[in-house]
Coordinates of C-alpha atoms (C1' of nucleotides) in Angstrom, one line a residue:
Chain A
M151 CA -88.8 -120.0 -77.2
T152 CA -92.0 -118.1 -78.1
R153 CA -94.9 -119.7 -79.9
S154 CA -95.5 -118.9 -83.5
T155 CA -99.0 -118.9 -84.8
V156 CA -100.0 -120.9 -87.8
K157 CA -100.6 -117.6 -89.6
E158 CA -97.1 -116.5 -89.0
L159 CA -95.6 -119.8 -89.9
L160 CA -97.5 -120.0 -93.2
S161 CA -96.4 -116.6 -94.2
G162 CA -93.0 -118.2 -94.8
E163 CA -90.9 -115.6 -93.1
K164 CA -89.5 -118.0 -90.6
V165 CA -88.5 -120.7 -93.1
N166 CA -85.3 -122.6 -92.3
S167 CA -85.4 -121.6 -88.6
E168 CA -86.4 -123.4 -85.4
V169 CA -90.0 -122.8 -84.4
L170 CA -92.5 -123.6 -81.7
L171 CA -96.1 -124.4 -82.6
K172 CA -99.1 -125.0 -80.4
G173 CA -102.5 -126.0 -81.7
W174 CA -105.2 -128.6 -82.2
V175 CA -104.9 -131.6 -84.5
R176 CA -107.3 -131.6 -87.4
T177 CA -106.1 -134.9 -89.0
R178 CA -103.3 -137.3 -88.9
R179 CA -102.2 -139.4 -91.9
G180 CA -99.2 -141.5 -92.6
N181 CA -97.7 -144.9 -92.1
K182 CA -95.4 -146.9 -89.9
N183 CA -92.5 -144.6 -90.6
V184 CA -93.9 -141.1 -90.8
A185 CA -96.9 -139.2 -89.6
F186 CA -98.4 -136.1 -91.2
I187 CA -100.3 -134.0 -88.7
A188 CA -102.5 -131.1 -89.8
V189 CA -102.5 -128.6 -87.0
N190 CA -104.8 -125.5 -86.7
D191 CA -104.7 -122.8 -84.0
G192 CA -107.6 -120.7 -85.3
T193 CA -105.4 -117.8 -86.4
V194 CA -106.1 -118.6 -90.0
I195 CA -108.2 -121.0 -91.9
H196 CA -105.3 -123.1 -93.2
N197 CA -103.6 -125.8 -91.3
I198 CA -99.9 -126.3 -91.0
Q199 CA -98.4 -129.7 -91.7
V200 CA -96.2 -131.3 -89.0
V201 CA -94.0 -134.1 -90.2
A202 CA -93.1 -136.6 -87.5
D203 CA -90.7 -139.4 -88.2
A204 CA -91.8 -142.4 -86.2
E205 CA -88.4 -143.4 -85.1
K206 CA -87.9 -140.0 -83.3
F207 CA -90.9 -140.4 -81.0
P208 CA -92.2 -143.0 -78.6
E209 CA -95.1 -145.0 -79.9
E210 CA -97.4 -143.9 -77.1
V211 CA -96.9 -140.2 -77.9
L212 CA -97.8 -140.6 -81.6
R213 CA -100.7 -142.7 -80.6
D214 CA -102.2 -139.9 -78.6
V215 CA -102.0 -137.5 -81.5
T216 CA -105.6 -137.9 -82.6
T217 CA -108.1 -135.6 -84.1
G218 CA -109.1 -132.9 -81.6
S219 CA -106.1 -133.3 -79.3
S220 CA -103.9 -130.3 -78.5
I221 CA -100.2 -130.5 -79.2
S222 CA -97.0 -128.6 -78.8
V223 CA -94.3 -129.0 -81.5
R224 CA -90.8 -127.8 -81.8
G225 CA -89.0 -128.2 -85.0
Q226 CA -87.5 -126.8 -88.2
L227 CA -89.8 -124.9 -90.5
V228 CA -88.8 -126.2 -94.0
E229 CA -90.0 -126.0 -97.5
S230 CA -92.3 -128.9 -98.0
M231 CA -91.3 -132.0 -100.0
G232 CA -94.9 -132.8 -100.8
K233 CA -97.5 -131.0 -102.8
G234 CA -100.3 -129.1 -101.2
Q235 CA -98.4 -126.8 -98.9
S236 CA -95.4 -124.6 -99.3
V237 CA -93.9 -125.1 -95.8
E238 CA -94.1 -127.7 -93.1
I239 CA -92.5 -128.4 -89.7
Q240 CA -90.0 -131.2 -89.3
A241 CA -90.7 -132.1 -85.7
S242 CA -87.9 -132.6 -83.3
E243 CA -90.0 -132.4 -80.1
L244 CA -93.6 -133.3 -79.8
E245 CA -95.8 -133.1 -76.7
V246 CA -99.5 -133.9 -76.4
L247 CA -100.9 -131.2 -74.2
G248 CA -104.4 -132.6 -74.0
T249 CA -105.7 -135.9 -75.4
S250 CA -109.0 -136.3 -77.2
D251 CA -110.6 -139.7 -77.2
P252 CA -111.4 -140.5 -80.8
E253 CA -114.3 -142.7 -79.8
D254 CA -116.0 -139.6 -78.2
Y255 CA -114.8 -136.7 -80.2
P256 CA -117.7 -135.7 -82.4
L257 CA -115.9 -133.9 -85.2
Q258 CA -114.5 -136.0 -88.0
K259 CA -112.5 -135.0 -91.0
K260 CA -115.4 -135.2 -93.2
G261 CA -118.0 -132.4 -93.3
H262 CA -120.9 -132.3 -90.9
S263 CA -124.4 -130.8 -91.4
F264 CA -124.8 -127.3 -89.9
E265 CA -127.8 -128.7 -87.9
F266 CA -125.5 -131.2 -86.2
L267 CA -122.8 -128.7 -85.5
R268 CA -125.4 -126.4 -83.9
E269 CA -125.9 -129.2 -81.3
I270 CA -122.2 -129.0 -80.5
A271 CA -121.9 -125.2 -80.7
H272 CA -119.1 -125.5 -78.1
L273 CA -116.9 -127.4 -80.5
R274 CA -118.0 -126.0 -83.9
F275 CA -115.4 -123.2 -83.6
R276 CA -112.9 -125.9 -84.5
T277 CA -114.3 -126.4 -88.0
N278 CA -113.1 -124.5 -91.0
T279 CA -116.5 -123.0 -91.7
F280 CA -117.2 -121.7 -88.2
G281 CA -113.6 -120.6 -87.8
A282 CA -114.0 -118.5 -90.9
V283 CA -117.4 -117.2 -89.9
F284 CA -116.3 -116.0 -86.5
R285 CA -113.1 -114.5 -87.7
I286 CA -115.2 -112.5 -90.1
R287 CA -117.6 -111.6 -87.3
H288 CA -114.7 -110.2 -85.4
A289 CA -113.4 -108.3 -88.4
L290 CA -116.7 -106.7 -89.2
S291 CA -117.2 -105.7 -85.5
F292 CA -113.9 -103.9 -85.7
A293 CA -114.7 -102.4 -89.1
I294 CA -117.9 -100.9 -87.7
H295 CA -116.1 -99.1 -84.9
N296 CA -113.5 -98.1 -87.4
Y297 CA -115.9 -96.6 -89.8
F298 CA -117.8 -94.5 -87.3
N299 CA -114.7 -93.5 -85.4
E300 CA -113.2 -92.2 -88.6
K301 CA -116.3 -90.2 -89.4
G302 CA -116.4 -88.6 -85.9
F303 CA -119.3 -90.6 -84.5
F304 CA -119.3 -91.4 -80.8
Y305 CA -120.0 -94.9 -79.5
L306 CA -122.9 -94.5 -77.1
H307 CA -123.8 -97.3 -74.7
T308 CA -127.6 -97.3 -74.4
P309 CA -129.1 -99.4 -71.6
I310 CA -129.8 -103.1 -71.9
I311 CA -132.5 -103.0 -69.2
T312 CA -135.2 -100.5 -70.0
A313 CA -138.4 -99.4 -68.4
S314 CA -140.1 -98.1 -71.5
D315 CA -142.2 -100.6 -73.4
A316 CA -143.2 -98.0 -75.9
E317 CA -140.9 -98.6 -78.8
G318 CA -143.4 -101.0 -80.3
A319 CA -140.5 -103.0 -81.8
G320 CA -141.8 -106.3 -80.6
A321 CA -142.4 -108.6 -77.6
M322 CA -140.0 -108.1 -74.7
F323 CA -138.3 -110.3 -72.1
R324 CA -139.3 -109.2 -68.6
V325 CA -136.5 -108.5 -66.2
T326 CA -137.4 -109.0 -62.5
T327 CA -136.1 -110.1 -59.2
L328 CA -139.6 -110.8 -57.8
D329 CA -140.0 -114.2 -56.3
L330 CA -141.9 -116.0 -59.0
D331 CA -143.3 -118.5 -56.5
N332 CA -144.8 -115.7 -54.5
I333 CA -145.6 -112.7 -56.7
P334 CA -146.8 -109.7 -54.7
R335 CA -150.2 -108.6 -55.8
D336 CA -152.5 -105.7 -54.8
D337 CA -156.2 -105.9 -53.9
R338 CA -157.1 -106.1 -57.5
K339 CA -154.7 -109.0 -58.2
K340 CA -152.4 -106.6 -60.1
I341 CA -148.6 -107.4 -59.8
E342 CA -147.0 -104.8 -57.5
F343 CA -144.0 -103.8 -59.5
G344 CA -143.3 -101.2 -56.9
Q345 CA -141.7 -104.1 -54.9
D346 CA -139.5 -105.1 -57.9
F347 CA -135.8 -104.2 -58.1
F348 CA -136.3 -101.0 -60.1
G349 CA -139.6 -100.2 -58.4
R350 CA -141.3 -100.6 -61.8
S351 CA -141.7 -103.0 -64.6
T352 CA -138.6 -103.5 -66.7
N353 CA -137.6 -105.4 -69.8
L354 CA -134.6 -106.2 -72.0
T355 CA -134.2 -103.6 -74.7
V356 CA -135.6 -104.1 -78.1
S357 CA -133.7 -101.1 -79.5
G358 CA -131.4 -98.4 -78.4
Q359 CA -132.8 -95.9 -80.8
L360 CA -134.8 -93.7 -78.5
E361 CA -131.9 -93.3 -76.2
G362 CA -129.6 -92.9 -79.2
E363 CA -131.6 -89.9 -80.3
L364 CA -131.0 -88.3 -77.0
G365 CA -127.3 -88.7 -77.5
A366 CA -127.4 -87.4 -81.1
L367 CA -129.3 -84.3 -80.1
A368 CA -126.2 -83.2 -78.1
L369 CA -123.2 -85.0 -79.6
S370 CA -124.3 -84.6 -83.3
S371 CA -123.5 -88.1 -84.4
I372 CA -123.6 -91.3 -82.3
Y373 CA -123.9 -95.0 -82.9
T374 CA -124.8 -97.9 -80.7
F375 CA -123.5 -101.5 -81.2
G376 CA -124.9 -103.9 -78.7
P377 CA -127.2 -106.8 -78.0
T378 CA -131.0 -106.5 -78.4
F379 CA -133.7 -108.9 -77.4
R380 CA -137.0 -109.9 -79.0
A381 CA -139.3 -112.4 -77.2
E382 CA -141.2 -113.1 -80.5
N383 CA -141.9 -116.7 -81.2
S384 CA -140.2 -116.5 -84.6
N385 CA -138.9 -119.7 -86.0
T386 CA -137.1 -118.7 -89.2
P387 CA -133.6 -118.8 -90.5
R388 CA -133.5 -115.0 -90.1
H389 CA -134.6 -114.5 -86.5
V390 CA -133.0 -115.0 -83.1
A391 CA -134.2 -113.8 -79.7
E392 CA -130.8 -112.2 -78.9
F393 CA -129.0 -110.4 -81.6
W394 CA -126.6 -107.5 -82.1
M395 CA -127.7 -104.3 -83.7
I396 CA -125.9 -101.2 -84.9
E397 CA -127.9 -98.0 -84.7
P398 CA -126.4 -94.7 -85.8
E399 CA -128.3 -91.6 -85.1
M400 CA -127.4 -88.3 -86.6
A401 CA -128.5 -84.7 -85.9
F402 CA -128.8 -82.4 -88.9
Y403 CA -129.3 -85.4 -91.3
D404 CA -132.4 -85.7 -93.5
I405 CA -133.6 -88.9 -95.1
H406 CA -131.2 -88.4 -98.1
D407 CA -128.2 -88.0 -95.9
N408 CA -129.4 -91.0 -94.0
M409 CA -129.5 -93.1 -97.2
D410 CA -126.1 -91.9 -98.3
L411 CA -124.7 -93.0 -95.0
A412 CA -126.4 -96.4 -95.0
E413 CA -125.2 -97.2 -98.5
D414 CA -121.6 -96.0 -97.9
F415 CA -121.5 -97.9 -94.6
L416 CA -122.7 -101.2 -96.1
K417 CA -120.2 -100.9 -98.9
Y418 CA -117.4 -100.0 -96.6
L419 CA -118.1 -103.1 -94.5
V420 CA -118.3 -105.5 -97.5
R421 CA -115.1 -104.0 -98.9
Y422 CA -113.4 -104.3 -95.5
A423 CA -114.3 -108.0 -95.3
M424 CA -113.0 -108.6 -98.8
E425 CA -109.7 -106.9 -98.0
H426 CA -109.1 -108.4 -94.6
C427 CA -110.8 -111.8 -94.8
A428 CA -109.8 -112.9 -98.3
D429 CA -108.8 -116.5 -97.3
D430 CA -111.9 -117.1 -95.2
L431 CA -114.2 -115.7 -97.9
E432 CA -112.5 -117.8 -100.5
F433 CA -113.2 -120.8 -98.4
L434 CA -116.8 -119.9 -97.9
N435 CA -117.2 -119.2 -101.6
K436 CA -115.9 -122.7 -102.3
M437 CA -117.7 -124.7 -99.7
V438 CA -120.8 -122.8 -98.7
D439 CA -122.0 -120.4 -101.4
K440 CA -120.5 -120.5 -104.9
E441 CA -121.8 -117.0 -105.8
L442 CA -120.6 -115.3 -102.6
L443 CA -117.6 -113.4 -103.9
E444 CA -119.4 -112.4 -107.0
R445 CA -122.3 -111.0 -105.0
L446 CA -120.0 -109.1 -102.7
R447 CA -118.1 -107.6 -105.6
F448 CA -121.4 -106.6 -107.1
I449 CA -122.5 -104.8 -104.0
V450 CA -119.4 -102.6 -103.7
S451 CA -119.4 -101.6 -107.3
N452 CA -123.1 -100.7 -107.9
D453 CA -125.3 -97.9 -106.7
F454 CA -128.3 -99.0 -104.7
V455 CA -131.7 -98.2 -106.3
R456 CA -133.6 -95.6 -104.4
M457 CA -137.4 -95.5 -104.8
G458 CA -140.5 -94.4 -103.1
Y459 CA -142.9 -97.0 -101.7
T460 CA -145.7 -95.7 -104.0
E461 CA -143.6 -96.2 -107.1
A462 CA -142.6 -99.6 -106.0
V463 CA -146.2 -100.6 -105.6
E464 CA -146.9 -99.4 -109.1
I465 CA -144.0 -101.5 -110.5
L466 CA -145.2 -104.5 -108.6
E467 CA -148.7 -104.0 -110.0
K468 CA -147.5 -103.7 -113.5
S469 CA -145.1 -106.6 -113.3
G470 CA -147.7 -109.1 -114.3
K471 CA -146.2 -111.4 -111.8
K472 CA -148.6 -113.6 -109.8
F473 CA -148.0 -113.0 -106.0
E474 CA -149.5 -115.1 -103.3
F475 CA -150.4 -111.9 -101.5
P476 CA -151.9 -109.1 -103.7
V477 CA -150.0 -105.8 -103.9
K478 CA -152.1 -102.9 -102.5
W479 CA -151.1 -99.4 -101.6
G480 CA -151.3 -99.1 -97.8
S481 CA -150.3 -102.6 -96.8
D482 CA -146.8 -103.6 -96.1
L483 CA -144.8 -105.3 -98.8
Q484 CA -144.5 -109.0 -98.4
A485 CA -141.3 -110.9 -98.5
E486 CA -142.1 -112.1 -102.0
H487 CA -142.6 -108.5 -103.2
E488 CA -139.3 -107.3 -101.8
R489 CA -137.6 -110.3 -103.3
Y490 CA -139.1 -109.5 -106.7
L491 CA -137.9 -105.9 -106.6
V492 CA -134.4 -106.9 -105.5
E493 CA -133.8 -110.1 -107.3
E494 CA -135.8 -109.8 -110.5
E495 CA -136.7 -106.2 -111.3
F496 CA -133.5 -104.4 -110.4
K497 CA -131.0 -107.2 -109.5
K498 CA -129.3 -104.9 -107.0
P499 CA -130.0 -103.5 -103.5
V500 CA -133.0 -101.3 -103.2
I501 CA -133.7 -98.6 -100.7
L502 CA -137.5 -98.0 -100.4
T503 CA -138.7 -94.7 -98.8
D504 CA -141.9 -92.9 -97.9
Y505 CA -144.1 -95.7 -96.6
P506 CA -147.7 -95.2 -95.6
E507 CA -147.8 -93.9 -92.1
E508 CA -150.2 -96.6 -90.9
I509 CA -147.5 -99.3 -91.2
K510 CA -144.6 -97.5 -89.7
S511 CA -143.6 -96.3 -86.2
F512 CA -144.7 -93.2 -84.3
Y513 CA -141.4 -91.5 -84.4
M514 CA -141.0 -91.3 -88.1
K515 CA -141.2 -87.9 -89.8
Q516 CA -144.5 -87.2 -91.4
N517 CA -144.5 -86.1 -95.1
E518 CA -146.4 -83.1 -96.4
D519 CA -148.8 -85.4 -98.2
G520 CA -150.4 -86.4 -94.9
K521 CA -150.2 -90.0 -95.9
T522 CA -146.6 -91.2 -95.8
V523 CA -143.6 -91.0 -93.5
R524 CA -139.9 -90.7 -94.2
A525 CA -139.0 -94.3 -93.5
M526 CA -136.3 -96.1 -95.4
D527 CA -135.7 -99.8 -95.7
V528 CA -132.6 -101.2 -97.4
L529 CA -133.4 -104.5 -99.1
F530 CA -130.6 -106.9 -100.0
P531 CA -130.6 -109.9 -102.2
K532 CA -131.0 -113.3 -100.4
I533 CA -131.7 -111.8 -97.0
G534 CA -134.3 -109.1 -97.5
E535 CA -134.5 -106.2 -95.2
I536 CA -131.0 -105.5 -93.8
I537 CA -131.6 -102.0 -92.6
G538 CA -134.6 -100.1 -91.4
G539 CA -134.5 -96.5 -90.6
S540 CA -136.1 -93.1 -91.0
Q541 CA -135.8 -89.4 -90.6
R542 CA -137.3 -88.7 -87.1
E543 CA -140.2 -86.4 -86.4
E544 CA -138.7 -83.3 -84.8
D545 CA -141.9 -81.3 -84.5
Y546 CA -143.3 -81.6 -80.9
D547 CA -146.9 -81.1 -81.8
K548 CA -146.9 -83.5 -84.7
L549 CA -145.1 -86.1 -82.7
V550 CA -147.5 -85.9 -79.8
Q551 CA -150.5 -86.1 -82.1
R552 CA -149.1 -89.2 -83.7
M553 CA -148.4 -90.8 -80.4
R554 CA -151.9 -90.2 -79.2
S555 CA -153.4 -91.7 -82.4
M556 CA -151.2 -94.7 -82.0
D557 CA -151.8 -95.1 -78.3
V558 CA -148.1 -94.6 -77.4
P559 CA -148.1 -93.4 -73.7
E560 CA -146.6 -89.9 -73.9
E561 CA -146.2 -89.6 -70.1
E562 CA -143.8 -92.5 -70.2
L563 CA -141.7 -90.9 -72.9
W564 CA -141.5 -87.5 -71.4
W565 CA -137.8 -87.5 -71.7
Y566 CA -138.0 -88.3 -75.4
L567 CA -140.4 -85.5 -76.0
D568 CA -138.2 -83.1 -74.1
T569 CA -135.7 -83.2 -76.9
R570 CA -138.4 -81.7 -79.2
R571 CA -139.2 -79.1 -76.6
F572 CA -135.6 -77.9 -76.1
G573 CA -133.7 -77.0 -79.3
T574 CA -135.2 -79.6 -81.6
V575 CA -133.4 -80.3 -84.9
E576 CA -133.8 -82.4 -88.0
H577 CA -132.3 -85.8 -87.4
S578 CA -132.2 -89.3 -88.7
G579 CA -130.9 -92.8 -88.0
F580 CA -131.2 -96.5 -88.9
G581 CA -130.7 -99.9 -87.4
L582 CA -128.6 -102.6 -89.0
G583 CA -128.9 -106.2 -87.8
F584 CA -125.4 -107.4 -87.4
E585 CA -126.2 -111.0 -87.9
R586 CA -128.2 -110.2 -91.1
L587 CA -125.1 -108.5 -92.4
L588 CA -122.9 -111.4 -91.5
M589 CA -125.3 -113.8 -93.3
F590 CA -124.9 -111.7 -96.4
V591 CA -121.1 -111.4 -96.1
T592 CA -120.4 -115.1 -95.2
G593 CA -123.1 -116.6 -97.4
M594 CA -124.4 -118.6 -94.5
S595 CA -128.1 -119.2 -94.9
N596 CA -129.2 -119.6 -91.3
I597 CA -128.7 -116.8 -88.7
R598 CA -128.1 -119.4 -86.0
D599 CA -124.8 -120.1 -87.8
V600 CA -123.3 -116.6 -87.6
I601 CA -123.7 -116.0 -83.9
P602 CA -121.7 -118.2 -81.5
F603 CA -124.5 -119.3 -79.2
P604 CA -127.9 -118.6 -80.8
R605 CA -130.9 -118.0 -78.6
T606 CA -134.1 -119.2 -80.3
P607 CA -137.4 -120.4 -78.9
K608 CA -136.9 -123.5 -76.9
N609 CA -133.1 -123.2 -77.2
A610 CA -130.7 -121.6 -74.7
E611 CA -128.1 -124.4 -74.4
F612 CA -124.5 -123.3 -73.8
Chain B
rU94 C1' -147.9 -118.9 -83.9
rC95 C1' -149.7 -121.2 -88.8
rC96 C1' -148.5 -124.6 -93.1
rU97 C1' -145.2 -128.5 -95.2
rC98 C1' -141.4 -132.0 -94.6
rA99 C1' -138.2 -134.9 -91.5
rG100 C1' -136.4 -137.8 -87.0
rU101 C1' -133.2 -145.4 -88.3
rA102 C1' -125.4 -146.8 -85.9
rG103 C1' -121.0 -141.4 -83.6
rC104 C1' -122.1 -138.6 -88.7
rU105 C1' -124.8 -138.6 -93.7
rC106 C1' -128.4 -141.6 -95.4
rA107 C1' -131.1 -146.3 -97.8
rG108 C1' -134.9 -149.5 -96.0
rU109 C1' -140.3 -151.8 -101.7
rU110 C1' -147.7 -153.0 -101.4
rG111 C1' -146.9 -153.8 -93.2
rG112 C1' -143.9 -160.0 -93.4
rU113 C1' -137.9 -164.0 -91.3
rU114 C1' -132.0 -162.1 -88.2
rA115 C1' -132.6 -153.6 -89.9
rG116 C1' -128.3 -152.1 -94.4
rA117 C1' -124.4 -148.8 -96.8
rG118 C1' -120.7 -144.9 -96.9
rC119 C1' -117.9 -142.1 -93.7
rG120 C1' -115.9 -142.0 -88.7
rG121 C1' -113.9 -145.5 -84.6
rC122 C1' -111.0 -149.9 -83.6
rG123 C1' -107.2 -153.8 -85.5
rG124 C1' -103.8 -154.6 -89.5
rA125 C1' -101.0 -153.4 -94.4
rC126 C1' -98.4 -149.5 -97.0
rU127 C1' -91.1 -145.4 -97.2
rG128 C1' -94.1 -138.3 -98.2
rU129 C1' -99.6 -138.4 -97.0
rU130 C1' -103.3 -134.2 -98.8
rA131 C1' -111.3 -135.4 -96.9
rA132 C1' -104.7 -140.8 -98.4
rU133 C1' -105.4 -145.9 -100.1
rC134 C1' -106.2 -151.3 -99.2
rC135 C1' -107.9 -155.6 -95.9
rG136 C1' -110.7 -156.8 -91.5
rU137 C1' -114.0 -155.5 -87.3
rA138 C1' -117.3 -153.7 -83.5
rG139 C1' -121.4 -150.6 -83.3
rG140 C1' -129.0 -150.0 -83.4
rU141 C1' -134.7 -149.4 -77.3
rC142 C1' -135.7 -147.3 -85.6
rG143 C1' -137.5 -139.4 -81.5
rU144 C1' -141.3 -140.3 -77.1
rA145 C1' -146.1 -142.3 -75.6
rG146 C1' -150.3 -144.6 -77.0
rG147 C1' -153.2 -147.3 -80.8
rU148 C1' -154.6 -150.6 -85.2
rU149 C1' -152.9 -155.7 -86.7
rC150 C1' -151.5 -162.6 -86.4
rA151 C1' -147.3 -159.2 -87.5
rA152 C1' -145.2 -152.1 -87.3
rG153 C1' -138.8 -148.9 -88.8
rU154 C1' -143.2 -149.0 -92.3
rC155 C1' -150.3 -147.5 -90.9
rC156 C1' -153.2 -144.0 -87.2
rU157 C1' -153.3 -140.3 -82.9
rA158 C1' -150.8 -137.0 -79.5
rC159 C1' -146.5 -134.9 -78.0
rC160 C1' -141.1 -133.6 -78.5
rU161 C1' -137.1 -132.0 -81.6
rG162 C1' -135.1 -130.2 -86.2
rA163 C1' -135.5 -128.0 -91.2
rG164 C1' -138.0 -125.1 -95.0
rG165 C1' -142.0 -121.5 -96.1
rA166 C1' -145.4 -117.6 -93.9
rG167 C1' -146.3 -113.8 -90.2
rC168 C1' -143.5 -110.4 -86.9
rC169 C1' -139.1 -107.9 -87.7
rA170 C1' -133.2 -106.7 -87.7

RNA sequence: UCCUCAGUAGCUCAGUUGGUUAGAGCGGCGGACUGUUAAUCCGUAGGUCGUAGGUUCAAGUCCUACCUGAGGAGCCA
């Protein structure tokens, strides 16, 4: 007999037939005569109730049916006599596959703090909240590929180990096979990377963008979706050292096409989650964030505000609001400024564009005003910047000039510059932090709780 | 990295101006209960008070350093 998942069983299609269930025990209730066992197999947030009459099973078998144990049950799927569930299994055979000592098993029926569950990240999948979060993580991963595939984008695998340290996107993790107890050094005490595995200094990638541009300038539209690494000592609920990023890059797109894509993409993903993860979202809305569903509905049904940086600064200056950091044209907006715009002024997502060139990266397209670049940041309620992107500078001379003034080593990026020498075209792209998106969609307030095994400073357990 | 707060039973927490033998709820264990829904009721075990120093007749409580965690800031996604 083939196993039925809890998802299949709860759909009710197999009612009044013989079924086989395998899963993990969440709780057991009951008395001397009958045991009610809530079983979950992770296929869906709900448990199925197994009813075991004590007289049918040896005492030692029922005694081993404890929270956390794994069991196999054969029985009749029937309409439930009790309230709280529509169907249940009347067990005829029950086998404990793996016991779980209740003295040691750390998960109890009652809720735990997320901080505690982080310490047992290997077991937190077995809780309702993390089951829901990681099912949604899967669904959105799938939705991302779906979206781009339907639009004719190609999934491009950019390298995880890179030699360029020129992106300027943050501190990097060094990759080396040199013997750290005996590092080869030249006469001037400089490390001889020529002896290292790649014959040069290498790092884990902080972004696949530059390589992504190379792909787009041949394949038209590409996207990357992979891990990225930042060695920054950031200790906040919004940063991890290893995270997943989605970076579409499109030839023949200007900044407006780029914004249209970003908005459409985000709405698609939120809508996808609402359609495919309704049960999990409902649970999270009830247990984690009471305004979650309302916020998600709001996102898909409202246009994002689009506005230039300069205008945003004016609005902030006129707001009369006292900020901890003063608003000044030329300096980057602080978290409190962004929050004001999104949560108080407009009460919807905001896309800011045309930032001063001094605070943005070398590759962004320079505007005619000589002061600003065609950057775009998508700001979301609760989590702040969810997307950062830009139209890229396609003019060789302007790009080189900018690199020189920003001390970006052009000789290291000869391959990047080549795309501007040979058939350069207007193009654009952006980066979406996958975990930031998940925080928004799940309502979880700490990024460490939307990635299975978070990597943060001083923490690489599991 | 900076600022603030926290660390007491397996979990979540209480513990007064420093003062006898450190408490509760949940969980665990034992028992009761003929269908339970985070079941209920009775009983019970369980503690190097984050670590190391210091002040004091006396430290869970005060001081210092460190470790860990959380929130805020910066960096950013």
